CSV table of C-alpha atoms and ligand atoms in Angstrom, one decimal:
chain,number,residue,atom,x,y,z
H,1,MET,CA,15.8,-3.7,4.3
H,2,ARG,CA,12.2,-5.2,2.8
H,3,VAL,CA,9.7,-3.6,4.4
H,4,VAL,CA,5.7,-4.0,3.5
H,5,LEU,CA,3.4,-0.9,4.4
H,6,LEU,CA,-0.1,-2.0,5.3
H,7,GLY,CA,-3.3,0.0,5.8
H,8,PRO,CA,-6.5,1.1,4.9
H,9,PRO,CA,-6.7,3.7,2.0
H,10,GLY,CA,-6.5,7.2,3.7
H,11,ALA,CA,-4.2,6.0,6.2
H,12,GLY,CA,-1.1,8.3,4.9
H,13,LYS,CA,0.6,5.2,3.4
H,14,GLY,CA,1.8,7.3,0.0
H,15,THR,CA,3.1,10.0,2.4
H,16,GLN,CA,4.9,7.4,4.8
H,17,ALA,CA,6.2,5.2,2.2
H,18,GLN,CA,8.2,8.1,0.4
H,19,VAL,CA,9.9,9.4,3.7
H,20,ILE,CA,10.5,6.1,5.4
H,21,ALA,CA,11.9,4.8,2.0
H,22,GLY,CA,14.2,7.8,2.1
H,23,ARG,CA,15.4,7.3,5.5
H,24,LEU,CA,16.0,3.6,4.7
H,25,GLY,CA,17.7,4.4,1.4
H,26,VAL,CA,15.4,1.9,-0.4
H,27,PRO,CA,12.9,2.5,-3.2
H,28,ALA,CA,9.4,3.3,-2.5
H,29,ILE,CA,7.3,0.9,-4.7
H,30,SER,CA,3.8,1.7,-4.9
H,31,THR,CA,1.3,-0.5,-7.0
H,32,GLY,CA,-1.4,2.4,-7.0
H,33,ASP,CA,1.3,4.8,-8.5
H,34,ILE,CA,2.3,2.2,-11.0
H,35,PHE,CA,-1.1,1.5,-12.2
H,36,ARG,CA,-2.1,5.4,-12.2
H,37,ALA,CA,1.1,6.1,-14.6
H,38,ASN,CA,-0.1,3.3,-16.7
H,39,VAL,CA,-3.6,4.6,-16.9
H,40,SER,CA,-2.3,8.3,-17.7
H,41,GLY,CA,0.1,6.4,-20.3
H,42,GLN,CA,-2.7,4.5,-21.8
H,43,THR,CA,-0.7,1.3,-22.0
H,44,GLU,CA,-1.9,-2.0,-22.1
H,45,LEU,CA,-1.4,-2.7,-18.4
H,46,GLY,CA,-3.2,0.6,-17.9
H,47,LYS,CA,-6.2,-0.3,-20.1
H,48,GLN,CA,-6.7,-3.8,-18.4
H,49,ALA,CA,-6.6,-1.7,-14.6
H,50,LYS,CA,-8.5,1.3,-15.2
H,51,SER,CA,-12.1,-0.1,-14.9
H,52,TYR,CA,-11.2,-2.0,-11.6
H,53,MET,CA,-9.7,1.0,-10.2
H,54,ASP,CA,-12.6,3.2,-11.2
H,55,ALA,CA,-14.9,0.9,-9.6
H,56,GLY,CA,-12.5,1.0,-6.3
H,57,ASP,CA,-12.3,-2.9,-7.0
H,58,LEU,CA,-8.8,-4.6,-6.6
H,59,VAL,CA,-6.8,-5.2,-10.1
H,60,PRO,CA,-7.0,-9.0,-10.6
H,61,ASP,CA,-4.2,-10.9,-8.8
H,62,GLU,CA,-2.7,-12.1,-11.8
H,63,ILE,CA,-2.0,-8.9,-13.5
H,64,THR,CA,-0.7,-7.0,-10.0
H,65,VAL,CA,1.4,-10.1,-9.1
H,66,ALA,CA,3.3,-10.3,-12.5
H,67,MET,CA,3.7,-6.6,-12.5
H,68,VAL,CA,5.3,-6.3,-8.8
H,69,LYS,CA,7.5,-9.3,-9.7
H,70,ASP,CA,8.9,-7.6,-12.8
H,71,ARG,CA,9.1,-3.9,-10.7
H,72,LEU,CA,11.0,-6.0,-7.9
H,73,ALA,CA,13.6,-7.3,-10.5
H,74,GLU,CA,14.8,-4.0,-11.2
H,75,THR,CA,18.5,-3.3,-10.0
H,76,ASP,CA,17.4,-0.5,-7.4
H,77,ALA,CA,15.1,-3.0,-5.7
H,78,LYS,CA,17.7,-5.7,-5.2
H,79,GLY,CA,19.0,-4.4,-2.0
H,80,GLY,CA,15.9,-3.7,-0.5
H,81,PHE,CA,12.4,-2.0,-0.8
H,82,LEU,CA,9.3,-0.4,1.0
H,83,LEU,CA,6.1,-2.0,-0.8
H,84,ASP,CA,3.1,0.5,-0.6
H,85,GLY,CA,0.0,-1.1,-1.5
H,86,PHE,CA,1.1,-4.7,-2.1
H,87,PRO,CA,0.4,-7.3,-1.1
H,88,ARG,CA,-3.5,-6.4,-0.7
H,89,THR,CA,-4.8,-10.2,-0.7
H,90,ILE,CA,-3.6,-13.4,1.1
H,91,ALA,CA,-2.8,-14.8,-2.3
H,92,GLN,CA,-0.7,-12.0,-3.1
H,93,GLY,CA,0.9,-12.1,0.4
H,94,GLU,CA,1.6,-15.7,-0.5
H,95,GLN,CA,3.2,-14.9,-4.1
H,96,LEU,CA,5.5,-12.4,-2.5
H,97,ARG,CA,6.7,-14.9,0.1
H,98,GLY,CA,7.2,-17.4,-3.0
H,99,SER,CA,9.0,-14.8,-4.9
H,100,LEU,CA,11.5,-13.7,-2.3
H,101,GLN,CA,12.2,-17.1,-1.4
H,102,GLU,CA,13.4,-18.1,-4.9
H,103,LEU,CA,15.8,-14.9,-4.8
H,104,GLY,CA,16.9,-16.0,-1.1
H,105,HIS,CA,15.4,-13.1,0.5
H,106,HIS,CA,12.3,-12.6,3.1
H,107,LEU,CA,10.7,-9.5,4.5
H,108,ASP,CA,12.2,-7.9,7.7
H,109,CYS,CA,9.0,-6.1,8.6
H,110,VAL,CA,5.3,-5.5,7.9
H,111,LEU,CA,4.5,-1.9,9.1
H,112,GLU,CA,0.6,-1.5,9.6
H,113,LEU,CA,-0.7,2.1,9.9
H,114,VAL,CA,-3.7,1.9,12.1
H,115,VAL,CA,-6.6,4.6,11.8
H,116,ASP,CA,-10.4,4.4,12.7
H,117,GLU,CA,-12.9,4.3,9.7
H,118,ASP,CA,-14.5,7.8,10.7
H,119,GLU,CA,-11.3,9.6,10.2
H,120,LEU,CA,-10.6,7.9,6.8
H,121,VAL,CA,-13.7,8.9,5.4
H,122,ARG,CA,-12.9,12.3,6.4
H,123,ARG,CA,-9.4,12.3,4.9
H,124,LEU,CA,-10.4,10.6,1.8
H,125,SER,CA,-13.2,12.7,1.0
H,126,GLY,CA,-11.0,16.0,1.4
H,127,ARG,CA,-8.1,14.7,-0.3
H,128,ARG,CA,-6.6,16.5,-3.6
H,129,MET,CA,-3.7,15.6,-5.7
H,130,LEU,CA,-1.4,17.8,-7.5
H,131,VAL,CA,-1.6,17.1,-11.6
H,132,ASP,CA,-0.1,19.4,-14.0
H,133,GLY,CA,-0.3,22.3,-11.5
H,134,GLU,CA,-3.6,21.7,-10.5
H,135,TRP,CA,-5.2,20.1,-7.4
H,136,VAL,CA,-7.8,17.4,-8.5
H,137,GLN,CA,-9.5,14.9,-6.7
H,138,ARG,CA,-8.8,11.1,-7.8
H,139,ASP,CA,-11.8,9.3,-9.4
H,140,ASP,CA,-11.7,7.0,-6.7
H,141,ASP,CA,-11.7,9.2,-3.8
H,142,LYS,CA,-15.6,10.0,-4.7
H,143,PRO,CA,-17.6,9.2,-1.6
H,144,GLU,CA,-19.4,6.1,-2.9
H,145,THR,CA,-16.2,4.7,-4.1
H,146,VAL,CA,-14.5,5.4,-0.9
H,147,ARG,CA,-17.2,3.4,0.9
H,148,HIS,CA,-16.6,0.6,-1.4
H,149,ARG,CA,-12.6,0.6,-1.2
H,150,LEU,CA,-13.1,0.5,2.6
H,151,GLU,CA,-15.3,-2.6,2.4
H,152,VAL,CA,-12.6,-4.1,0.0
H,153,TYR,CA,-9.8,-3.5,2.3
H,154,ARG,CA,-11.7,-4.8,5.5
H,155,GLU,CA,-12.7,-8.3,3.4
H,156,GLN,CA,-9.6,-8.9,1.4
H,157,THR,CA,-6.6,-6.9,2.8
H,158,ALA,CA,-7.2,-6.7,6.9
H,159,PRO,CA,-6.5,-10.5,6.9
H,160,LEU,CA,-3.1,-9.9,6.0
H,161,SER,CA,-2.2,-8.4,9.4
H,162,GLY,CA,-3.4,-11.9,11.0
H,163,PHE,CA,-1.3,-13.5,8.2
H,164,TYR,CA,2.2,-11.2,9.1
H,165,ALA,CA,1.5,-11.2,13.0
H,166,SER,CA,1.5,-15.1,12.6
H,167,GLU,CA,5.2,-14.9,11.3
H,168,GLY,CA,6.4,-12.7,13.6
H,169,LEU,CA,6.7,-9.6,11.4
H,170,LEU,CA,3.8,-7.4,12.2
H,171,ALA,CA,4.4,-4.1,13.8
H,172,GLN,CA,1.1,-2.2,14.1
H,173,ILE,CA,1.6,1.8,14.6
H,174,ASP,CA,-0.9,4.6,15.2
H,175,ALA,CA,-1.1,6.8,12.4
H,176,ILE,CA,-3.1,9.6,13.8
H,177,GLY,CA,-0.9,12.6,14.4
H,178,SER,CA,1.6,14.6,12.3
H,179,ILE,CA,3.7,13.2,9.4
H,180,GLU,CA,6.9,13.7,11.6
H,181,GLU,CA,4.9,11.8,14.8
H,182,VAL,CA,4.0,8.7,12.5
H,183,THR,CA,7.5,8.8,10.6
H,184,ALA,CA,9.1,8.4,14.3
H,185,ARG,CA,6.9,5.6,15.3
H,186,ALA,CA,7.4,4.0,12.2
H,187,MET,CA,11.3,4.3,12.3
H,188,ALA,CA,11.2,3.3,16.2
H,189,ALA,CA,9.0,0.0,15.1
H,190,LEU,CA,11.3,-0.8,12.0
H,191,GLU,CA,14.4,-1.4,15.1
H,192,ARG,CA,11.9,-3.8,17.0
H,193,PRO,CA,9.7,-5.9,14.4
H,194,GLY,CA,7.4,-8.1,15.7
H,195,GLN,CA,6.0,-5.8,18.6
H,196,SER,CA,3.0,-3.5,18.6
H,197,ASP,CA,3.2,0.1,19.5
H,198,ASP,CA,1.3,0.7,22.7
H,199,SER,CA,1.3,4.4,22.4
S,29,ADP,P1,-5.3,3.6,-1.7
S,29,ADP,O1,-4.4,2.9,-0.8
S,29,ADP,O2,-6.0,4.9,-1.4
S,29,ADP,O3,-6.9,2.7,-2.0
S,29,ADP,P2,-3.8,3.2,-4.2
S,29,ADP,O4,-3.2,4.0,-4.9
S,29,ADP,O5,-2.9,2.0,-3.3
S,29,ADP,O6,-4.6,3.6,-2.9
S,29,ADP,O7,-4.5,2.1,-5.1
S,29,ADP,C1,-5.4,2.3,-5.9
S,29,ADP,C2,-6.1,1.5,-6.9
S,29,ADP,O8,-5.2,0.5,-7.5
S,29,ADP,C3,-6.9,0.2,-5.9
S,29,ADP,O9,-8.3,0.6,-5.1
S,29,ADP,C4,-6.9,-0.7,-6.8
S,29,ADP,O10,-7.8,-0.8,-7.9
S,29,ADP,C5,-5.6,-0.7,-7.5
S,29,ADP,N1,-4.7,-1.5,-6.8
S,29,ADP,C6,-3.2,-0.9,-6.1
S,29,ADP,N2,-2.6,-2.0,-5.7
S,29,ADP,C7,-3.3,-3.2,-5.7
S,29,ADP,C8,-3.0,-4.4,-5.5
S,29,ADP,N3,-1.9,-4.9,-4.6
S,29,ADP,N4,-3.7,-5.3,-6.1
S,29,ADP,C9,-4.7,-5.1,-6.8
S,29,ADP,N5,-5.1,-3.9,-7.0
S,29,ADP,C10,-4.4,-2.9,-6.5
């Protein structure tokens, strides 16, 4: 299966991506994780991406699209994948469609995790990640950057919801609840793509 996970920062995409990809037996590919690994490894790509990430802005499409294309060409992604954090602009969505078409593939479903904005701000400001045994706040989870990331999401990424709805691929799911509840809704939606969850 070829699935895209869509949703604002703080919706729980990273967590759900791991669990759902595991159930589907496909790799979870997170552009945020790939960028962060490149920043810590101080690679050329990391150097290019860092200033955008720290500001809560999107890394330019040329850099991101090329990176995803390379990642999707790897062997483990040939039979399917779950993309987390890509596409994030309509242009990236069009590029993805084009790259898949070249390979004779297409997306099966776009899962959108829906959470209201007050809950997102609450989750992001309290979020910590484990790095070398210590819980640290991500640089871009600081309150002012969080607000900016939500704005960027609203302006640049949210339109993808309509883009995929018009292709009949969108399944919106309520992402408030326990991890298991949200996973169950996601798995149910994957069995009936193109319909929204009304619960
Ligand atoms: P979140 O979903 O919590 O905002 P991510 O880990 O997905 O976090 O992304 C972190 C940062 O990485 C983004 O704010 C952005 O700077 C960069 N990034 C990730 N994916 C993309 C993308 N598809 N296009 C452009 N920038 C991206």
